[in-house]
Amino acid sequence: MVHELFPYLHVADGAAAIRFYEEAFGARELFRLTEPPTGRLGHAELDFGGTTLMVSDEYPECGIHGPRPGNPTSVSLHIHVDNADAVIARALALGATLEREAQDQFFGERSGVVRDPFGHRWNIGHSIEQVEPQEMQRRYDALMAQGG
C-alpha cells in the first residue's frame, strides 16, 4: 500500500536549485545532507505547500544525471499557486525559460509552462473555475476536434 509519493529531482547544482525553488516558487528547505569536504549535495528535502520535493546533485558514478536544459524531458511537475502569471514572471526573472505563456485552459485553470535552469519542466497554474469531469471531457473533445 502506498502512503506517499515524493518527486526526487537530480540536478547539476543542488545548492543553486534549492535557492531557485525557494525564490521562484516559495519552497522552504527542510534539511540537506552534504558530502565533506566537497560539499556535494547528497540529499535535500523542500516543502512545497505540504508536499515534499527531494533534490540531489548528480552522481554520474551511480548513473544519476539531471536533465540538460534544452533537451527533452519526460516528466513535468505541476504546481498550483495563488497567481500563475506572477510565479511564472518570477521564475523567468530568476533564469527559467518559457515554454508556454500562461493562458486560460479548458479544464478550469490558468497555467503556463517553464523549464527551470536545471532542465526540469514546471506547469504552473491557478484555478479559475471548477469543471466537472464530464464537462472537461466535452471541452477536451471540442478542442481535439479543432485540431488541439
PDB file of C-alpha atoms in Angstrom:
ATOM      1  CA  MET A   1       0.000   0.000   0.000  1.00  0.00           C
ATOM      2  CA  VAL A   2       1.418   3.386  -0.996  1.00  0.00           C
ATOM      3  CA  HIS A   3       1.439   6.035   1.720  1.00  0.00           C
ATOM      4  CA  GLU A   4       3.122   8.954  -0.053  1.00  0.00           C
ATOM      5  CA  LEU A   5       4.840   9.915  -3.297  1.00  0.00           C
ATOM      6  CA  PHE A   6       7.926  12.138  -3.270  1.00  0.00           C
ATOM      7  CA  PRO A   7       9.287  13.525  -6.537  1.00  0.00           C
ATOM      8  CA  TYR A   8      13.101  13.345  -6.479  1.00  0.00           C
ATOM      9  CA  LEU A   9      14.956  15.737  -8.777  1.00  0.00           C
ATOM     10  CA  HIS A  10      18.602  15.333  -9.710  1.00  0.00           C
ATOM     11  CA  VAL A  11      20.384  18.479 -10.830  1.00  0.00           C
ATOM     12  CA  ALA A  12      23.849  19.683 -11.819  1.00  0.00           C
ATOM     13  CA  ASP A  13      23.949  22.193  -8.922  1.00  0.00           C
ATOM     14  CA  GLY A  14      21.736  21.261  -5.996  1.00  0.00           C
ATOM     15  CA  ALA A  15      22.503  24.317  -3.861  1.00  0.00           C
ATOM     16  CA  ALA A  16      21.579  26.640  -6.752  1.00  0.00           C
ATOM     17  CA  ALA A  17      18.430  24.608  -7.449  1.00  0.00           C
ATOM     18  CA  ILE A  18      17.310  24.938  -3.830  1.00  0.00           C
ATOM     19  CA  ARG A  19      17.793  28.719  -3.986  1.00  0.00           C
ATOM     20  CA  PHE A  20      15.834  28.856  -7.256  1.00  0.00           C
ATOM     21  CA  TYR A  21      12.928  26.768  -5.893  1.00  0.00           C
ATOM     22  CA  GLU A  22      12.782  28.907  -2.746  1.00  0.00           C
ATOM     23  CA  GLU A  23      12.877  32.231  -4.599  1.00  0.00           C
ATOM     24  CA  ALA A  24      10.783  31.297  -7.638  1.00  0.00           C
ATOM     25  CA  PHE A  25       8.168  29.003  -6.112  1.00  0.00           C
ATOM     26  CA  GLY A  26       8.232  29.782  -2.390  1.00  0.00           C
ATOM     27  CA  ALA A  27       9.573  26.374  -1.377  1.00  0.00           C
ATOM     28  CA  ARG A  28      11.048  26.012   2.104  1.00  0.00           C
ATOM     29  CA  GLU A  29      14.146  23.940   2.755  1.00  0.00           C
ATOM     30  CA  LEU A  30      13.605  21.321   5.444  1.00  0.00           C
ATOM     31  CA  PHE A  31      17.160  19.945   5.552  1.00  0.00           C
ATOM     32  CA  ARG A  32      20.140  18.957   3.437  1.00  0.00           C
ATOM     33  CA  LEU A  33      22.941  16.394   3.601  1.00  0.00           C
ATOM     34  CA  THR A  34      26.272  17.335   2.028  1.00  0.00           C
ATOM     35  CA  GLU A  35      29.475  15.406   1.466  1.00  0.00           C
ATOM     36  CA  PRO A  36      32.514  16.713   3.267  1.00  0.00           C
ATOM     37  CA  PRO A  37      34.870  18.105   2.049  1.00  0.00           C
ATOM     38  CA  THR A  38      33.406  18.612  -1.461  1.00  0.00           C
ATOM     39  CA  GLY A  39      30.025  19.949  -0.349  1.00  0.00           C
ATOM     40  CA  ARG A  40      28.264  17.843  -2.980  1.00  0.00           C
ATOM     41  CA  LEU A  41      24.554  17.676  -2.178  1.00  0.00           C
ATOM     42  CA  GLY A  42      23.673  14.103  -1.339  1.00  0.00           C
ATOM     43  CA  HIS A  43      20.062  14.784  -0.429  1.00  0.00           C
ATOM     44  CA  ALA A  44      17.768  17.674   0.441  1.00  0.00           C
ATOM     45  CA  GLU A  45      14.079  17.981   1.159  1.00  0.00           C
ATOM     46  CA  LEU A  46      11.946  21.008   0.353  1.00  0.00           C
ATOM     47  CA  ASP A  47       8.400  21.737   1.437  1.00  0.00           C
ATOM     48  CA  PHE A  48       6.062  22.874  -1.346  1.00  0.00           C
ATOM     49  CA  GLY A  49       2.853  23.751   0.491  1.00  0.00           C
ATOM     50  CA  GLY A  50       2.708  20.452   2.349  1.00  0.00           C
ATOM     51  CA  THR A  51       4.283  18.302  -0.369  1.00  0.00           C
ATOM     52  CA  THR A  52       7.893  17.172  -0.106  1.00  0.00           C
ATOM     53  CA  LEU A  53      10.240  17.531  -3.062  1.00  0.00           C
ATOM     54  CA  MET A  54      13.619  15.801  -2.813  1.00  0.00           C
ATOM     55  CA  VAL A  55      16.722  17.141  -4.560  1.00  0.00           C
ATOM     56  CA  SER A  56      20.280  15.905  -5.026  1.00  0.00           C
ATOM     57  CA  ASP A  57      23.316  16.715  -7.070  1.00  0.00           C
ATOM     58  CA  GLU A  58      24.175  14.407  -9.921  1.00  0.00           C
ATOM     59  CA  TYR A  59      26.065  11.210  -9.137  1.00  0.00           C
ATOM     60  CA  PRO A  60      27.396  10.128 -12.535  1.00  0.00           C
ATOM     61  CA  GLU A  61      29.375   7.310 -10.915  1.00  0.00           C
ATOM     62  CA  CYS A  62      25.982   5.851  -9.922  1.00  0.00           C
ATOM     63  CA  GLY A  63      24.240   6.641 -13.210  1.00  0.00           C
ATOM     64  CA  ILE A  64      22.299   9.557 -11.666  1.00  0.00           C
ATOM     65  CA  HIS A  65      22.039  12.531 -14.017  1.00  0.00           C
ATOM     66  CA  GLY A  66      19.726  15.508 -14.215  1.00  0.00           C
ATOM     67  CA  PRO A  67      18.126  16.644 -17.458  1.00  0.00           C
ATOM     68  CA  ARG A  68      20.040  19.065 -19.633  1.00  0.00           C
ATOM     69  CA  PRO A  69      18.415  22.436 -20.293  1.00  0.00           C
ATOM     70  CA  GLY A  70      17.064  22.459 -23.832  1.00  0.00           C
ATOM     71  CA  ASN A  71      16.859  18.662 -24.090  1.00  0.00           C
ATOM     72  CA  PRO A  72      13.523  16.843 -23.891  1.00  0.00           C
ATOM     73  CA  THR A  73      12.320  15.637 -20.514  1.00  0.00           C
ATOM     74  CA  SER A  74       9.638  13.032 -19.905  1.00  0.00           C
ATOM     75  CA  VAL A  75       8.354  14.469 -16.613  1.00  0.00           C
ATOM     76  CA  SER A  76       6.536  17.691 -15.736  1.00  0.00           C
ATOM     77  CA  LEU A  77       5.872  18.950 -12.229  1.00  0.00           C
ATOM     78  CA  HIS A  78       2.524  20.711 -11.828  1.00  0.00           C
ATOM     79  CA  ILE A  79       2.177  23.246  -9.040  1.00  0.00           C
ATOM     80  CA  HIS A  80      -0.915  25.190  -8.024  1.00  0.00           C
ATOM     81  CA  VAL A  81      -0.213  28.724  -6.839  1.00  0.00           C
ATOM     82  CA  ASP A  82      -2.149  31.871  -5.978  1.00  0.00           C
ATOM     83  CA  ASN A  83      -1.189  33.690  -9.192  1.00  0.00           C
ATOM     84  CA  ALA A  84       0.341  31.717 -12.057  1.00  0.00           C
ATOM     85  CA  ASP A  85       1.319  34.800 -14.055  1.00  0.00           C
ATOM     86  CA  ALA A  86       3.284  36.255 -11.132  1.00  0.00           C
ATOM     87  CA  VAL A  87       5.074  32.983 -10.336  1.00  0.00           C
ATOM     88  CA  ILE A  88       5.967  32.449 -13.995  1.00  0.00           C
ATOM     89  CA  ALA A  89       7.329  36.010 -14.217  1.00  0.00           C
ATOM     90  CA  ARG A  90       9.407  35.462 -11.070  1.00  0.00           C
ATOM     91  CA  ALA A  91      10.756  32.135 -12.371  1.00  0.00           C
ATOM     92  CA  LEU A  92      11.715  33.760 -15.681  1.00  0.00           C
ATOM     93  CA  ALA A  93      13.470  36.619 -13.881  1.00  0.00           C
ATOM     94  CA  LEU A  94      15.482  34.018 -11.950  1.00  0.00           C
ATOM     95  CA  GLY A  95      16.647  32.161 -15.065  1.00  0.00           C
ATOM     96  CA  ALA A  96      13.844  29.823 -16.148  1.00  0.00           C
ATOM     97  CA  THR A  97      12.895  29.645 -19.822  1.00  0.00           C
ATOM     98  CA  LEU A  98       9.342  29.999 -21.081  1.00  0.00           C
ATOM     99  CA  GLU A  99       7.799  27.031 -22.884  1.00  0.00           C
ATOM    100  CA  ARG A 100       4.183  28.226 -22.858  1.00  0.00           C
ATOM    101  CA  GLU A 101       2.760  31.542 -21.713  1.00  0.00           C
ATOM    102  CA  ALA A 102       0.014  31.470 -19.104  1.00  0.00           C
ATOM    103  CA  GLN A 103      -3.427  31.119 -20.625  1.00  0.00           C
ATOM    104  CA  ASP A 104      -6.885  30.015 -19.552  1.00  0.00           C
ATOM    105  CA  GLN A 105      -7.281  26.256 -20.032  1.00  0.00           C
ATOM    106  CA  PHE A 106     -10.359  24.160 -20.836  1.00  0.00           C
ATOM    107  CA  PHE A 107     -10.014  22.291 -17.542  1.00  0.00           C
ATOM    108  CA  GLY A 108     -10.615  25.383 -15.400  1.00  0.00           C
ATOM    109  CA  GLU A 109      -7.101  26.534 -14.742  1.00  0.00           C
ATOM    110  CA  ARG A 110      -4.905  29.396 -15.900  1.00  0.00           C
ATOM    111  CA  SER A 111      -1.480  27.903 -16.452  1.00  0.00           C
ATOM    112  CA  GLY A 112       1.800  28.169 -18.289  1.00  0.00           C
ATOM    113  CA  VAL A 113       4.980  26.131 -18.541  1.00  0.00           C
ATOM    114  CA  VAL A 114       8.604  26.961 -17.752  1.00  0.00           C
ATOM    115  CA  ARG A 115      11.842  24.988 -17.712  1.00  0.00           C
ATOM    116  CA  ASP A 116      13.946  25.732 -14.670  1.00  0.00           C
ATOM    117  CA  PRO A 117      17.671  26.474 -15.129  1.00  0.00           C
ATOM    118  CA  PHE A 118      18.393  22.818 -14.280  1.00  0.00           C
ATOM    119  CA  GLY A 119      16.260  21.352 -17.078  1.00  0.00           C
ATOM    120  CA  HIS A 120      13.113  20.391 -15.163  1.00  0.00           C
ATOM    121  CA  ARG A 121       9.710  21.297 -16.637  1.00  0.00           C
ATOM    122  CA  TRP A 122       7.122  23.038 -14.431  1.00  0.00           C
ATOM    123  CA  ASN A 123       3.450  23.570 -15.254  1.00  0.00           C
ATOM    124  CA  ILE A 124       2.383  26.495 -13.058  1.00  0.00           C
ATOM    125  CA  GLY A 125      -1.308  27.220 -12.631  1.00  0.00           C
ATOM    126  CA  HIS A 126      -4.134  28.537 -10.539  1.00  0.00           C
ATOM    127  CA  SER A 127      -7.809  27.611 -10.545  1.00  0.00           C
ATOM    128  CA  ILE A 128     -10.214  29.905 -12.400  1.00  0.00           C
ATOM    129  CA  GLU A 129     -13.312  27.676 -12.279  1.00  0.00           C
ATOM    130  CA  GLN A 130     -14.410  24.267 -11.065  1.00  0.00           C
ATOM    131  CA  VAL A 131     -15.075  21.962 -14.017  1.00  0.00           C
ATOM    132  CA  GLU A 132     -16.759  18.587 -13.566  1.00  0.00           C
ATOM    133  CA  PRO A 133     -15.107  15.637 -15.354  1.00  0.00           C
ATOM    134  CA  GLN A 134     -17.955  15.236 -17.888  1.00  0.00           C
ATOM    135  CA  GLU A 135     -17.753  18.920 -18.857  1.00  0.00           C
ATOM    136  CA  MET A 136     -13.986  18.684 -19.020  1.00  0.00           C
ATOM    137  CA  GLN A 137     -14.289  15.739 -21.426  1.00  0.00           C
ATOM    138  CA  ARG A 138     -16.791  17.668 -23.566  1.00  0.00           C
ATOM    139  CA  ARG A 139     -14.405  20.638 -23.757  1.00  0.00           C
ATOM    140  CA  TYR A 140     -11.470  18.350 -24.488  1.00  0.00           C
ATOM    141  CA  ASP A 141     -13.386  16.652 -27.306  1.00  0.00           C
ATOM    142  CA  ALA A 142     -14.240  20.053 -28.799  1.00  0.00           C
ATOM    143  CA  LEU A 143     -10.619  21.169 -28.550  1.00  0.00           C
ATOM    144  CA  MET A 144      -9.352  17.994 -30.237  1.00  0.00           C
ATOM    145  CA  ALA A 145     -11.979  18.310 -32.986  1.00  0.00           C
ATOM    146  CA  GLN A 146     -10.492  21.740 -33.764  1.00  0.00           C
ATOM    147  CA  GLY A 147      -7.008  20.268 -34.080  1.00  0.00           C
ATOM    148  CA  GLY A 148      -5.934  20.682 -30.470  1.00  0.00           C
TER     149      GLY A 148
END
